[in-house]
Each structure stands twice: as structure tokens, then as C-alpha cells.
Amino acid sequence: MRQAEDAGLFKGYSIIPGAFDELMGPQGEPRPDFLRLLELLGSRSPDEFTRIQALAERALLNQGVTFSVYSDRRGTERIFPFCLIPRLVSARDWAHLERGLEQRVRALSAFLDDIYGEQRLLAERPELQEIILGTSLYLPHLRGVRPPGGVRIHIAGIDLIRDGQGTFQVLEDNLRTPSGVSYVMESRILSKRVLPEVLEQARVRRVDHYPAKLAETLRATSPEDPDRSTVVVLTPGPYNSAYFEHSFLARTMGVELVHAADLYVEDARVFVRTTRGPRRVHVIYRRIDDAFLDPESFRPDSLLGVRGLMRAWAAGNVTLANAPGNGVADDKAVYAFVPEFIRYYLGEDPVLAQVPTFVCAREEDRRYVLEHLEELVVKTVDEAGGYGMLMGPQSTREEREDFRQRILAEPRRYIAQPRIELSTCPTWDAASRQVVSRRVDLRPYILTSPQGSWVLPGGLSRVALRAGSYVVNSSQGGGSKDTWVQKETA
Amino acid sequence: MIARIAEQCFWLGRYLERAESTARVLQMTGQLALDAELPPEQCWMPALAIFGERGTFAALHGEQAEADGEAVQRFLTWEEGSGSSLVNTLFAARDNARSIREVVSRECWEVTNELYLWLGGEMGKAEYTHSRYAFYLHIRRMVQLCLGLSGSTMLHDTPLDFIRLGVVLERSGQTARLLDVHHHVFTGMNPGHLVVQTALWLSLLRAGSGFEPFMKSHSGRVTGDAVAAFLLLEARFPRSVRYCLEAANRYLRLLAAPEGQGQLGQESLARLAPLLDQLRPEALVGPEANLHALLTRMVEGTSELCQLIAREYFGKAMPLGTQVMGG
């Protein structure tokens, strides 16, 4: 077997001790599945790589594939940093993930149906009441509402990491408005443009049919005949940091992108204002939070939202994707119980592992957490993007004391997990012009229609671009990679 | 189509056209200043007047600065407080295009975005410093590329109709003001050397992109009256006021609700009709003819028409000449 040193670009590549590397084995040798591809990539010179990386970045900027950094009128827009060295997933690993993700979404859907319906689980397990009903993301006034088409989690983004042994573990469920899929599509376009022969050799499954699948999924849950249904994407507007994605989805699905002010509700039906008068809307892929959907239902002070939208939804006249109220199932404390949901609702063993989690609302967990703050990662249940976190092993005494007080004051808002040694992936470092080892996670996207779930073969691989960092969020210096899922060998 | 999107299409067209026009007028004025042997203020004042920016400019730099070509160019290129400056106009065009990114074609968007990034970045500033002519030319070409691409890469449907409506209404206003300002200045001058006079009329034609078309249709005979008639009435010239208003009439007919579906769009059409009516050759001859009054009616009539369009199609009343952003 050829060693990595033979290949120019990967010369001197070293693995972080204890971490599982996605592309290289423990001795720095390419994993057998990816041998051919790594030889091809490795034959590129640093000069050539610098050139194609710059080319790709320029293309993204000109195309406006950006996110807004702040929201003033001439706010800065930046491209999402990315690395052209793809992250690969073998066909065997993917088959396992696909099964596990499908199962997980099925269990989470059953959980949501139950919690907004009979609440069988809570009757049998009263000790879970505080955890489940204690989150502000549970919306009690929606109890008894069955969404049109019966689907609640049309689009799920489930974050996975890989531990030191290479075992995939679920880190987080995103069941409200998971973002990032447009970067998956755009990264692939770049890969095709700058690494065509590598991509071809790697036998990679395509991702570009996602928008068509999404449109089909959304239509399939419409209260009207799918062929006669009007689907729209609802955005908070061009100053939202994810606006590129919103317009990308509307454009690639061939549907209209609307602002809340374009819509109104009459007679529990939703209409869009057009130059030829009102037109009925049947399905709304909304990219705004529950709390801003309808001032009548949630925040009377808010000028955002569409007055009466929730009434129209409850009457079964419009589909909202994802359904309002899903937040209860992706709350970080509720997450701890998903393996139990899988057993309870499906009578199956969980296919995917997940990270052991201490729920501070439980007394014995809380005691353990407070005694082991130096070893644990503490997270606030209702904050995203890597905010509201304590990275125990890297924390100062003051930070730990601050979190101790916060946990004691509001235990329900905190969970803690052991720090997992995230897997790494060879990543181009422009400053040193070499390939370095950086930690990654993976967010696959799962679409669910009344006919069942479909997993996009690929996903957003987020990478911590700073040496030593575990934080992959774009808001905290993370970047992305294209994820190449290999085809089954015939 | 969604009313907000129609509005943003309309303004995308207007801003692109305005940017092209500003760049063209500055480019041509720079050329005129080199060979017309005119006092500098007679060169540069009209550039400000065409865009209705004399007041803003004077407040910032004083009236005497109208003789300072560099100050005028800097103002009409980089001034954030001017609704006609290139930096503002192209920002607004790009902002509209970005907001309706799913409506404009990818090619069209990329050109607008690239131009915006170029202007705001080092490359644009370097070009402005080292080659003014090339700077304006680049802007003009990119805008024309974008407008051309919109016609060849988008569905020929309502969004494009609104973009083009914005273009022709902006253009008719620009041509009318260009003609008004220059005609006023040039005819008011002491009757001087015929060659100088001819150079002025030619520069006016160039500022309206009409030099070659005019020469073709007039076999090279240049007079002030002929140039005025050409820019105002020539039905075959795409920047003449008449051509633009006739085009606007066509788009408004396409956009208006079909018969039997209410009155939508009928008011706009009714407002346009009397404007078109006045654009006859007789309007420029005889003792009653008054070019300035006619042009003023065109400029005012067009801006009233724009307000009416906003009310009928975008569901809002709009202040003169501006877009309500982010509303």
C-alpha cells in the first residue's frame, strides 16, 4: 500500500492523537476506500491548490453565495469559508447512517404526534413531564391540532460527529428550520468545476436533485391537489443572515420567495398579494421562527408575521413546513431521551449512537455536572450556533463559577456532555499552504412526506478552521466541505 | 406576480438605467471638456442639472465648484448623499436584484453583483484613478450586459416587463432632461463659431448614445433643431422620449388586467395617453412651439405616471423619484 508521504499535497500530514481521521488511517495511510481519490488529489501541487482555492472563492463571492455578518444597510457579506478537499463517506457507512436517520426521524415524529395529542408517554412516565413540558419550545395551545398531510418534520437536519473509534454519534436534532443545504449544493458545483476528474474517479452520489425532492415533499403534504397547489418559501427578508439560502431554495424549486407582508389571511385561508390581486397559498416552507409566525398567536408586540396564520394552519387550510411546535423535540434536554423514544414508540433498538448527556433538571445528573465542570461541555438548551457553551477542559475558574451559578439558578436550561474527540479531515490551510488536520461534523438532511423519509446522500460537513478548535459553527470561525458519499460498488 | 417583487423589478430596471446614464454623461462630458473650448462650468454644470443634483452639490461644495470637473465627477460617482451617484445607484440596483434573486436570472444577478463588488473594491478605485474613461466604460458595459442578459436569459413574462418598464421610464426622463438642459445652455450662448456649435450638438448626441443613429438618419446634417427633434421624437431611436413612452405604453398594456377583470392598470394607461399625444412634429415648429415647456411636461408627466404605477401595481404611494426601501 502506498503511503501518504508519496503524494505531494498530503506530504507530512499528521493526525491528531486520539482522533479518528476521515480519510487517513492511524499511520497516515489513505483508507482503502479512498485510496484512488487521495492519490489524485495528492498529485496537485500547493501552487495549483492555492490557485483553484482562490478561483473558487472569487466565484462564490461574485455569485453572492454569502451570509450577512451584520444587518445594517450596507452590511458586510462574507462567503462561508470552505475547503476544496472533500470529506468522504463510504457506501457502507452511509447505508448505516441512512437507516439510523430514517429511524430517528420516525421516532421523533411519533413523539411530536403524541405530545401534541394523547400524551400517552407522559401518562406512563410522569417523571418526564418537567423535562418535556418545561421547555418554552412546547406550544400547549397547539395541542390537538393535526397538521395537513400529517407530516410535522418535513425537513430535518441531524448533526452527527464521529468519536475516536470512528463511531457516528448524533449530537443534535434540528427540526425547526435547519439551514445549510444550499452550501451543500454550491460546494458540489464548485467541486465539479475545479476537481472534475477527481470527482469522477471517486464515484460520488449526486446531490443536485434535492430541490426537486423538496418541492415534491412539500406538495405531497398540501391540503389541495399537489398539481394545483401554490408553494412558497417565507423569509424574514434580505437582511437575514441566511437570505442566500432562502432565495436559493425558492429559485431552484421554481417557487416564489415571499415576505410576511406579502401574505394575508382571510376566512382562515392564506393569500399572497399579486399585481393581479390575491392568490391562494397552500404550502409555506417557512424560514422564520415559530415566535414570529403570527402576532395573533405568539407575540402581539411583533410587527413581523402573518396575522391569523396559525388559525389557517389549525383549520387545515395551509401546510407549514416544518410544523410549528417542533422545537420541543429538538430541545437539547429532550435529546437525552430520544433513544428511549425509539424504543417506546417504535419498539426498535436505536441504530445510531448518541452522546451521553447529563440533564441538569435531574438532581443526580446536576450533582455530577457541578462536580465535573472541568471535564464536561455544558450547553444551554435553547441557544444555537455554539453560543451559551462552556468548554470545560479549556475554561477558566471564573467561567466555571459563572456556569455553576447559572445551572443552580435555572437547571432546566442546561445539559452537559463529555467532550467527544471529533473526527478530523485533511483540510487546506491557505496561510501555511499545506494540508492540515481539522475537526469536522456532518449535517445530513432528511425529507419526510406522507410516503416516508428520504435522506440526501451527502450533507454539510462543517470544519473547525482554527487549529485545535472543536467549534465548527460558521458564526465562530467554522467552514464547510463538500461531502462525497460513494456509490455502492456493483 | 407578487406586488413587492414587481416593485423591485421596476426599480432594478430604473437604477440600472440611471447608472448607465450617469456613467455615459460623465464620460462624454469629460470628452467634451477636452475639445469644445468651453468654459469649464458650461461643461460640467449640465451634468449636475440633468440629474437634478445642482442643489445638493452646491450645498456640499459651493456653486463655484461647478467649474471643477473633478469635484463634479467625484460627486456623481462616489457621493453617498446623492440619489444619482454611481455608488448609490449601483448599490440600490444590486440590493433590489439580491432581494429578488429568485426572479432575476443567475447571469443577470452575477453581473450586477460583480459590478457592485468591483466598484466598492480596490479595482474600481484604481481604475477611477488611472483611467477615468475606462472606468465609466466598464460600468456602462456591465450595465448593458446585465440588461441584455435579462432579455436573453429570463422568461419573457411579467417580471421582465416590469424591469423594462422601469428602464424605459427612467430613460425617457433622462433624455428629456438631457435635452432640456443642453438645449437651454447651448442656444442661450452667444452665437459663436459654427464648428464649436456643431461640436456641442454632437456631444449632446453622444451623451444620449445617439451620434451614429442621428448621422445615419440625417446624412450628417447637424443642426440644433434636428438634434432636438431626433432625441424627442424619433420613433426608431431607442433613447428618444417618444420611443420610450411608446414602449412603456406596450408594457402597460401587457400588464393591465384583461378586459372584464376590473380596472387594474387603466389609470396608468390613461395618464400616458396625453403624453404620447403631445409628441408630434408640429409641437416643435411655429410660433407657439416651446421646447422647454414641452420637455417639462414630459419630465413631470413621467414622474406622475411612476407614482400612479406604484399605486396601481405595488400597492403603495411613493415619494417622487425614490423607492421605499425595506418597507
Coordinates of N, CA and C in Angstrom, one line a residue, chain B residues 13-140:
Chain B
G13 N -34.7 47.9 -12.9 CA -34.6 48.5 -14.2 C -34.2 50.0 -14.2
R14 N -34.9 50.7 -13.3 CA -34.6 52.1 -13.2 C -33.2 52.4 -12.8
Y15 N -32.8 51.7 -11.7 CA -31.4 52.0 -11.2 C -30.3 51.6 -12.2
L16 N -30.5 50.5 -12.9 CA -29.5 50.1 -13.8 C -29.4 51.2 -14.9
E17 N -30.6 51.6 -15.4 CA -30.6 52.6 -16.5 C -30.0 53.9 -16.0
R18 N -30.3 54.3 -14.8 CA -29.8 55.5 -14.2 C -28.2 55.5 -14.1
A19 N -27.7 54.3 -13.7 CA -26.3 54.2 -13.6 C -25.6 54.3 -14.9
E20 N -26.2 53.6 -15.9 CA -25.6 53.7 -17.2 C -25.6 55.1 -17.7
S21 N -26.7 55.8 -17.5 CA -26.9 57.2 -18.0 C -25.8 58.1 -17.3
T22 N -25.7 57.9 -16.0 CA -24.7 58.8 -15.2 C -23.3 58.5 -15.7
A23 N -23.0 57.3 -15.9 CA -21.6 56.9 -16.4 C -21.4 57.5 -17.8
R24 N -22.4 57.4 -18.6 CA -22.3 57.9 -20.0 C -22.2 59.4 -20.1
V25 N -23.0 60.1 -19.3 CA -22.9 61.6 -19.3 C -21.6 62.1 -18.8
L26 N -21.1 61.4 -17.7 CA -19.8 61.8 -17.2 C -18.6 61.5 -18.2
Q27 N -18.7 60.4 -18.8 CA -17.7 60.0 -19.8 C -17.7 61.0 -21.0
M28 N -18.9 61.4 -21.5 CA -19.0 62.3 -22.6 C -18.6 63.7 -22.2
T29 N -19.0 64.1 -21.0 CA -18.6 65.4 -20.6 C -17.1 65.6 -20.5
G30 N -16.5 64.5 -20.0 CA -15.0 64.6 -19.9 C -14.4 64.7 -21.3
Q31 N -15.0 64.1 -22.3 CA -14.5 64.2 -23.7 C -14.8 65.6 -24.2
L32 N -16.0 66.1 -23.9 CA -16.4 67.5 -24.4 C -15.4 68.5 -23.8
A33 N -15.1 68.4 -22.6 CA -14.2 69.4 -21.9 C -12.9 69.5 -22.6
L34 N -12.5 68.4 -23.3 CA -11.2 68.3 -23.9 C -11.2 69.1 -25.2
D35 N -12.3 69.0 -26.0 CA -12.2 69.6 -27.3 C -13.3 70.7 -27.6
A36 N -14.1 71.1 -26.7 CA -15.1 72.1 -27.1 C -14.7 73.5 -26.8
E37 N -13.6 73.7 -26.2 CA -13.2 75.1 -25.9 C -14.3 75.9 -25.2
L38 N -14.9 75.3 -24.2 CA -15.9 76.0 -23.5 C -15.4 76.3 -22.1
P39 N -16.0 77.3 -21.4 CA -15.6 77.5 -20.0 C -16.0 76.3 -19.2
P40 N -15.2 75.8 -18.3 CA -15.5 74.6 -17.6 C -16.9 74.5 -17.0
E41 N -17.4 75.6 -16.4 CA -18.7 75.5 -15.8 C -19.8 75.1 -16.8
Q42 N -19.6 75.6 -18.1 CA -20.6 75.3 -19.1 C -20.5 73.8 -19.5
C43 N -19.4 73.2 -19.2 CA -19.3 71.7 -19.5 C -19.9 71.0 -18.4
W44 N -19.6 71.3 -17.1 CA -19.9 70.4 -16.0 C -21.2 70.7 -15.3
M45 N -21.7 71.9 -15.4 CA -22.9 72.3 -14.8 C -24.1 71.4 -15.3
P46 N -24.2 71.2 -16.7 CA -25.3 70.4 -17.2 C -25.3 69.0 -16.6
A47 N -24.1 68.4 -16.4 CA -24.1 67.1 -15.9 C -24.8 67.0 -14.5
L48 N -24.7 68.0 -13.7 CA -25.4 68.0 -12.4 C -26.9 68.3 -12.7
A49 N -27.1 69.2 -13.6 CA -28.5 69.6 -13.8 C -29.4 68.5 -14.3
I50 N -28.8 67.7 -15.2 CA -29.6 66.5 -15.8 C -30.1 65.6 -14.7
F51 N -29.3 65.4 -13.7 CA -29.7 64.5 -12.6 C -30.4 65.2 -11.4
G52 N -30.6 66.5 -11.7 CA -31.3 67.3 -10.6 C -30.5 67.4 -9.3
E53 N -29.2 67.5 -9.5 CA -28.3 67.5 -8.3 C -27.6 68.8 -8.1
R54 N -28.0 69.9 -8.8 CA -27.2 71.1 -8.6 C -27.3 71.6 -7.1
G55 N -28.5 71.5 -6.6 CA -28.7 72.0 -5.2 C -27.9 71.2 -4.2
T56 N -28.0 69.9 -4.3 CA -27.2 69.0 -3.3 C -25.7 69.3 -3.5
F57 N -25.3 69.4 -4.7 CA -23.9 69.7 -5.0 C -23.4 71.0 -4.4
A58 N -24.2 72.1 -4.7 CA -23.9 73.4 -4.2 C -23.8 73.4 -2.7
A59 N -24.8 72.8 -2.0 CA -24.8 72.8 -0.6 C -23.5 72.1 0.0
L60 N -23.0 71.1 -0.7 CA -21.8 70.5 -0.2 C -20.5 71.2 -0.6
H61 N -20.5 71.7 -1.8 CA -19.2 72.2 -2.3 C -19.2 73.6 -2.8
G62 N -20.4 74.3 -2.8 CA -20.5 75.6 -3.2 C -20.7 75.7 -4.7
E63 N -21.4 76.7 -5.2 CA -21.8 76.8 -6.6 C -20.6 76.9 -7.5
Q64 N -19.5 77.6 -7.0 CA -18.4 77.8 -7.9 C -17.7 76.5 -8.3
A65 N -17.9 75.5 -7.5 CA -17.3 74.2 -7.7 C -17.8 73.6 -9.0
E66 N -18.9 74.1 -9.6 CA -19.5 73.6 -10.8 C -18.5 73.7 -11.9
A67 N -17.5 74.5 -11.8 CA -16.4 74.7 -12.8 C -15.3 73.6 -12.6
D68 N -15.4 72.9 -11.5 CA -14.4 71.9 -11.1 C -14.8 70.5 -11.6
G69 N -14.3 70.1 -12.7 CA -14.7 68.8 -13.3 C -14.5 67.7 -12.4
E70 N -13.3 67.7 -11.6 CA -13.0 66.6 -10.7 C -14.0 66.5 -9.6
A71 N -14.4 67.7 -9.1 CA -15.4 67.7 -8.0 C -16.7 67.2 -8.4
V72 N -17.1 67.6 -9.7 CA -18.4 67.1 -10.2 C -18.4 65.6 -10.4
Q73 N -17.3 65.1 -10.9 CA -17.2 63.7 -11.2 C -17.1 62.9 -9.9
R74 N -16.4 63.4 -8.9 CA -16.3 62.7 -7.6 C -17.7 62.7 -7.0
F75 N -18.4 63.8 -7.1 CA -19.7 63.8 -6.5 C -20.7 62.8 -7.2
L76 N -20.7 62.8 -8.5 CA -21.7 62.0 -9.2 C -21.2 60.5 -9.2
T77 N -20.0 60.3 -8.8 CA -19.5 58.9 -8.7 C -19.6 58.3 -7.3
W78 N -19.1 59.1 -6.4 CA -18.9 58.5 -5.0 C -19.7 59.1 -3.9
E79 N -20.5 60.1 -4.2 CA -21.2 60.8 -3.1 C -22.4 59.9 -2.6
E80 N -22.3 59.6 -1.3 CA -23.3 58.8 -0.7 C -24.6 59.5 -0.5
G81 N -24.5 60.9 -0.5 CA -25.8 61.6 -0.2 C -26.5 62.0 -1.5
S82 N -26.0 61.5 -2.7 CA -26.7 61.8 -3.9 C -27.4 60.6 -4.5
G83 N -28.7 60.8 -4.8 CA -29.5 59.7 -5.3 C -29.1 59.3 -6.7
S84 N -28.2 60.1 -7.4 CA -27.8 59.7 -8.7 C -26.4 59.2 -8.8
S85 N -25.7 59.3 -7.6 CA -24.2 58.9 -7.7 C -24.2 57.4 -8.1
L86 N -23.1 57.1 -8.8 CA -22.9 55.7 -9.2 C -22.9 54.8 -8.1
V87 N -22.2 55.2 -7.0 CA -22.1 54.2 -5.9 C -23.4 53.9 -5.3
N88 N -24.3 55.0 -5.2 CA -25.6 54.7 -4.6 C -26.5 54.0 -5.6
T89 N -26.5 54.4 -6.8 CA -27.4 53.8 -7.8 C -27.1 52.3 -8.0
L90 N -25.8 52.0 -8.0 CA -25.4 50.6 -8.2 C -25.6 49.8 -7.0
F91 N -25.5 50.4 -5.8 CA -25.8 49.7 -4.6 C -27.3 49.4 -4.6
A92 N -28.1 50.3 -4.9 CA -29.6 50.1 -4.9 C -30.0 49.1 -6.0
A93 N -29.4 49.1 -7.1 CA -29.7 48.1 -8.2 C -29.3 46.7 -7.6
R94 N -28.2 46.6 -7.1 CA -27.7 45.3 -6.6 C -28.6 44.8 -5.4
D95 N -29.0 45.8 -4.6 CA -29.8 45.4 -3.4 C -31.2 44.9 -3.9
N96 N -31.7 45.6 -4.9 CA -33.0 45.1 -5.5 C -32.8 43.7 -6.1
A97 N -31.7 43.5 -6.9 CA -31.5 42.3 -7.5 C -31.3 41.2 -6.5
R98 N -30.6 41.5 -5.4 CA -30.4 40.5 -4.4 C -31.7 40.1 -3.7
S99 N -32.6 41.1 -3.5 CA -33.8 40.8 -2.8 C -34.7 39.9 -3.7
I100 N -34.6 40.0 -5.0 CA -35.4 39.2 -5.8 C -34.5 38.2 -6.6
R101 N -33.5 37.7 -5.9 CA -32.5 36.8 -6.5 C -33.2 35.6 -7.2
E102 N -34.4 35.2 -6.7 CA -35.0 34.1 -7.3 C -35.8 34.4 -8.6
V103 N -35.9 35.7 -8.9 CA -36.6 36.2 -10.0 C -35.7 36.6 -11.2
V104 N -34.6 37.3 -10.9 CA -33.7 37.6 -12.0 C -32.8 36.4 -12.3
S105 N -32.4 36.4 -13.5 CA -31.6 35.2 -13.9 C -30.2 35.2 -13.2
R106 N -29.7 34.0 -13.1 CA -28.3 33.9 -12.5 C -27.3 34.8 -13.2
E107 N -27.3 34.8 -14.5 CA -26.3 35.6 -15.2 C -26.5 37.1 -14.9
C108 N -27.7 37.5 -14.9 CA -28.0 38.9 -14.7 C -27.6 39.3 -13.3
W109 N -27.9 38.5 -12.4 CA -27.5 38.8 -11.0 C -26.0 38.8 -10.8
E110 N -25.3 37.9 -11.4 CA -23.9 37.9 -11.2 C -23.2 39.1 -11.8
V111 N -23.7 39.6 -12.9 CA -23.1 40.8 -13.5 C -23.3 42.0 -12.6
T112 N -24.5 42.1 -12.1 CA -24.9 43.2 -11.1 C -24.0 43.1 -9.9
N113 N -23.9 41.9 -9.4 CA -23.1 41.7 -8.1 C -21.6 42.0 -8.4
E114 N -21.1 41.5 -9.5 CA -19.7 41.7 -9.8 C -19.4 43.2 -9.9
L115 N -20.3 43.9 -10.6 CA -20.1 45.3 -10.8 C -20.0 46.1 -9.5
Y116 N -21.0 45.7 -8.6 CA -21.0 46.3 -7.3 C -19.8 46.0 -6.5
L117 N -19.3 44.8 -6.5 CA -18.1 44.4 -5.8 C -16.9 45.1 -6.4
W118 N -16.9 45.2 -7.7 CA -15.8 45.9 -8.4 C -15.7 47.4 -8.0
L119 N -16.9 48.1 -8.0 CA -16.9 49.5 -7.7 C -16.5 49.7 -6.2
G120 N -17.0 48.8 -5.3 CA -16.7 49.0 -3.9 C -15.3 48.6 -3.5
G121 N -14.6 47.9 -4.4 CA -13.3 47.3 -4.1 C -12.1 48.1 -4.6
E122 N -11.0 47.5 -4.5 CA -9.7 48.2 -4.9 C -9.7 48.4 -6.4
M123 N -10.2 47.4 -7.2 CA -10.1 47.5 -8.6 C -10.8 48.7 -9.2
G124 N -12.0 49.0 -8.7 CA -12.8 50.1 -9.2 C -12.1 51.4 -8.9
K125 N -11.6 51.5 -7.6 CA -10.9 52.8 -7.2 C -9.6 53.0 -8.1
A126 N -8.9 51.9 -8.3 CA -7.7 52.1 -9.1 C -8.0 52.5 -10.6
E127 N -9.1 51.9 -11.1 CA -9.5 52.3 -12.5 C -9.9 53.8 -12.5
Y128 N -10.6 54.2 -11.5 CA -11.1 55.6 -11.4 C -9.9 56.5 -11.4
T129 N -8.8 56.1 -10.6 CA -7.7 57.0 -10.5 C -6.8 57.0 -11.8
H130 N -6.7 55.8 -12.4 CA -5.7 55.7 -13.5 C -6.3 55.9 -14.9
S131 N -7.6 55.5 -15.1 CA -8.2 55.7 -16.4 C -9.7 55.9 -16.2
R132 N -10.0 57.2 -16.2 CA -11.3 57.6 -16.0 C -12.3 57.1 -17.1
Y133 N -11.8 57.2 -18.3 CA -12.6 56.8 -19.4 C -12.9 55.3 -19.3
A134 N -11.9 54.5 -19.0 CA -12.1 53.1 -18.9 C -13.0 52.8 -17.7
F135 N -12.9 53.6 -16.7 CA -13.8 53.4 -15.5 C -15.3 53.5 -15.9
Y136 N -15.6 54.6 -16.6 CA -17.0 54.8 -17.0 C -17.4 53.7 -18.0
L137 N -16.5 53.4 -18.9 CA -16.8 52.4 -19.9 C -17.2 51.1 -19.3
H138 N -16.4 50.7 -18.3 CA -16.6 49.4 -17.6 C -18.0 49.4 -17.0
I139 N -18.4 50.4 -16.4 CA -19.7 50.5 -15.7 C -20.8 50.4 -16.8
R140 N -20.6 51.2 -17.9 CA -21.6 51.1 -18.9 C -21.8 49.7 -19.5

